[in-house]
Short mmCIF file of C-alpha atoms in Angstrom, two decimals:
data_model
loop_
_atom_site.label_atom_id
_atom_site.label_comp_id
_atom_site.label_asym_id
_atom_site.label_seq_id
_atom_site.Cartn_x
_atom_site.Cartn_y
_atom_site.Cartn_z
CA MET A 1 1.32 16.74 32.04
CA THR A 2 3.74 13.90 32.60
CA ILE A 3 6.82 13.43 30.44
CA ALA A 4 5.17 10.44 28.73
CA GLU A 5 2.05 12.50 27.96
CA VAL A 6 4.12 15.30 26.42
CA GLN A 7 6.09 12.76 24.38
CA ASN A 8 2.87 11.16 23.11
CA GLU A 9 1.57 14.60 22.15
CA ILE A 10 4.75 15.22 20.13
CA ILE A 11 4.47 11.79 18.46
CA ASP A 12 0.88 12.64 17.47
CA GLU A 13 1.91 16.03 16.11
CA PHE A 14 4.72 14.58 14.00
CA SER A 15 2.45 11.83 12.65
CA MET A 16 0.26 14.51 11.04
CA PHE A 17 3.01 15.29 8.53
CA ASP A 18 3.49 13.17 5.43
CA ASP A 19 7.15 13.83 4.75
CA TRP A 20 10.31 14.98 6.43
CA GLU A 21 10.33 18.32 4.67
CA GLU A 22 7.15 19.19 6.59
CA ARG A 23 8.54 17.77 9.83
CA TYR A 24 11.72 19.86 9.50
CA GLN A 25 9.57 22.94 8.95
CA TYR A 26 7.55 22.05 12.05
CA MET A 27 10.77 21.70 14.07
CA ILE A 28 11.92 25.11 12.83
CA ASP A 29 8.56 26.56 13.91
CA LEU A 30 8.93 24.91 17.33
CA GLY A 31 12.36 26.48 17.64
CA LYS A 32 10.75 29.90 17.24
CA THR A 33 8.60 29.21 20.35
CA LEU A 34 11.60 28.25 22.48
CA PRO A 35 11.80 29.97 25.88
CA LEU A 36 14.90 32.01 25.13
CA ILE A 37 17.91 31.90 27.37
CA ASP A 38 19.01 35.15 28.98
CA ASP A 39 22.06 36.57 27.17
CA LYS A 40 24.08 36.35 30.38
CA TYR A 41 23.93 32.53 30.03
CA LYS A 42 25.23 32.54 26.46
CA THR A 43 28.68 31.61 27.71
CA ASP A 44 31.00 28.66 27.25
CA ASP A 45 29.80 27.30 30.61
CA HIS A 46 26.33 26.82 29.16
CA ILE A 47 27.28 25.43 25.74
CA ILE A 48 26.43 21.80 25.15
CA LYS A 49 29.60 19.97 24.23
CA GLY A 50 29.33 17.57 21.31
CA CYS A 51 27.00 19.68 19.18
CA GLN A 52 28.07 20.81 15.74
CA SER A 53 26.30 24.13 16.20
CA LYS A 54 26.22 26.22 19.34
CA VAL A 55 23.51 25.32 21.83
CA TRP A 56 23.25 27.11 25.14
CA VAL A 57 21.09 25.70 27.93
CA HIS A 58 20.30 27.05 31.37
CA ALA A 59 18.27 25.36 34.09
CA ASP A 60 16.54 26.67 37.20
CA MET A 61 14.55 24.84 39.83
CA GLU A 62 11.45 26.20 41.49
CA ASP A 63 8.97 24.21 43.60
CA ASP A 64 10.98 21.03 42.92
CA LYS A 65 10.47 21.40 39.16
CA VAL A 66 13.24 22.09 36.67
CA SER A 67 12.70 24.70 33.98
CA PHE A 68 15.00 25.06 31.02
CA THR A 69 15.75 27.89 28.64
CA ALA A 70 17.94 27.56 25.56
CA ASP A 71 19.06 28.99 22.27
CA SER A 72 21.05 27.84 19.27
CA ASP A 73 22.73 29.46 16.31
CA ALA A 74 21.21 26.87 13.93
CA ILE A 75 17.48 26.69 13.17
CA ILE A 76 17.12 22.88 13.05
CA THR A 77 19.14 22.51 16.25
CA LYS A 78 16.97 25.16 17.87
CA GLY A 79 13.94 23.06 16.94
CA ILE A 80 15.51 19.92 18.42
CA ILE A 81 16.33 21.57 21.74
CA ALA A 82 12.82 23.12 21.76
CA ILE A 83 11.32 19.61 21.56
CA LEU A 84 13.53 18.36 24.39
CA ILE A 85 12.76 21.36 26.58
CA ARG A 86 9.05 20.91 25.96
CA VAL A 87 9.37 17.33 27.22
CA PHE A 88 11.57 17.99 30.26
CA SER A 89 10.82 21.53 31.42
CA GLY A 90 8.44 21.81 34.37
CA GLN A 91 9.17 18.26 35.53
CA HIS A 92 10.63 16.92 38.77
CA PRO A 93 14.39 16.19 38.49
CA ASN A 94 13.92 12.49 39.23
CA GLU A 95 11.30 12.16 36.47
CA ILE A 96 13.75 13.73 34.01
CA ILE A 97 16.52 11.36 35.10
CA GLU A 98 14.27 8.31 34.76
CA ALA A 99 12.64 9.45 31.50
CA ASN A 100 12.78 7.24 28.48
CA THR A 101 13.49 9.05 25.21
CA ASP A 102 12.02 6.45 22.80
CA PHE A 103 9.75 9.12 21.39
CA ILE A 104 12.75 10.40 19.38
CA ASP A 105 12.87 7.09 17.50
CA LYS A 106 9.07 6.99 17.20
CA ILE A 107 8.99 10.35 15.39
CA GLY A 108 11.93 9.19 13.25
CA LEU A 109 14.11 12.12 14.27
CA LYS A 110 17.41 10.35 14.80
CA GLU A 111 17.34 8.57 11.43
CA HIS A 112 16.73 11.87 9.61
CA LEU A 113 19.62 13.73 11.19
CA SER A 114 23.20 13.83 9.99
CA PRO A 115 25.57 11.79 12.20
CA THR A 116 26.94 14.96 13.79
CA ARG A 117 23.43 16.27 14.56
CA ALA A 118 22.43 12.87 15.95
CA ASN A 119 25.47 13.02 18.26
CA GLY A 120 24.43 16.53 19.24
CA LEU A 121 20.94 15.28 20.08
CA VAL A 122 22.42 12.67 22.42
CA SER A 123 24.61 15.38 23.99
CA MET A 124 21.57 17.62 24.53
CA ILE A 125 19.65 14.84 26.30
CA LYS A 126 22.71 14.04 28.43
CA GLN A 127 23.13 17.68 29.44
CA LEU A 128 19.46 18.12 30.39
CA LYS A 129 19.67 14.96 32.49
CA MET A 130 22.91 16.18 34.11
CA TYR A 131 21.11 19.34 35.25
CA ALA A 132 18.35 17.13 36.65
CA ILE A 133 20.89 14.98 38.51
CA ALA A 134 22.45 18.10 40.04
CA TYR A 135 19.06 19.36 41.21
CA GLN A 136 18.00 15.92 42.48
CA THR A 137 21.19 15.84 44.55
CA GLN A 138 20.19 19.15 46.13
CA LEU A 139 16.79 17.72 47.03
CA ASN A 140 18.21 14.60 48.72
#
């Protein structure tokens, strides 16, 4: 699936819920399905700066596709990073770099987060794209 297709799938899933209480619960459930990061990557080198809670992310590239693993010490944050990883993992680095993240506004996520969590969300996207830039550089 392309990044846009995954994003549309997420938009459809979130539209099934009537209120934000249900959407938060869905995000928490998504966090439980997160491909967990190996404990050896739970270091300061892998922490996303700018997040209120701790979020660790690790990336690998195989067959020109980037795969991400992550974890967080906060359940909502874990759900947020799970959504982002679902969108970006398994994609070509250049597609990640070029990807639009409008879907976040379309599901109403940013407006339902505290300012510090919203900043953390931006930091998570930036970090995932930085990994993609590093891998794209290797491919060039």
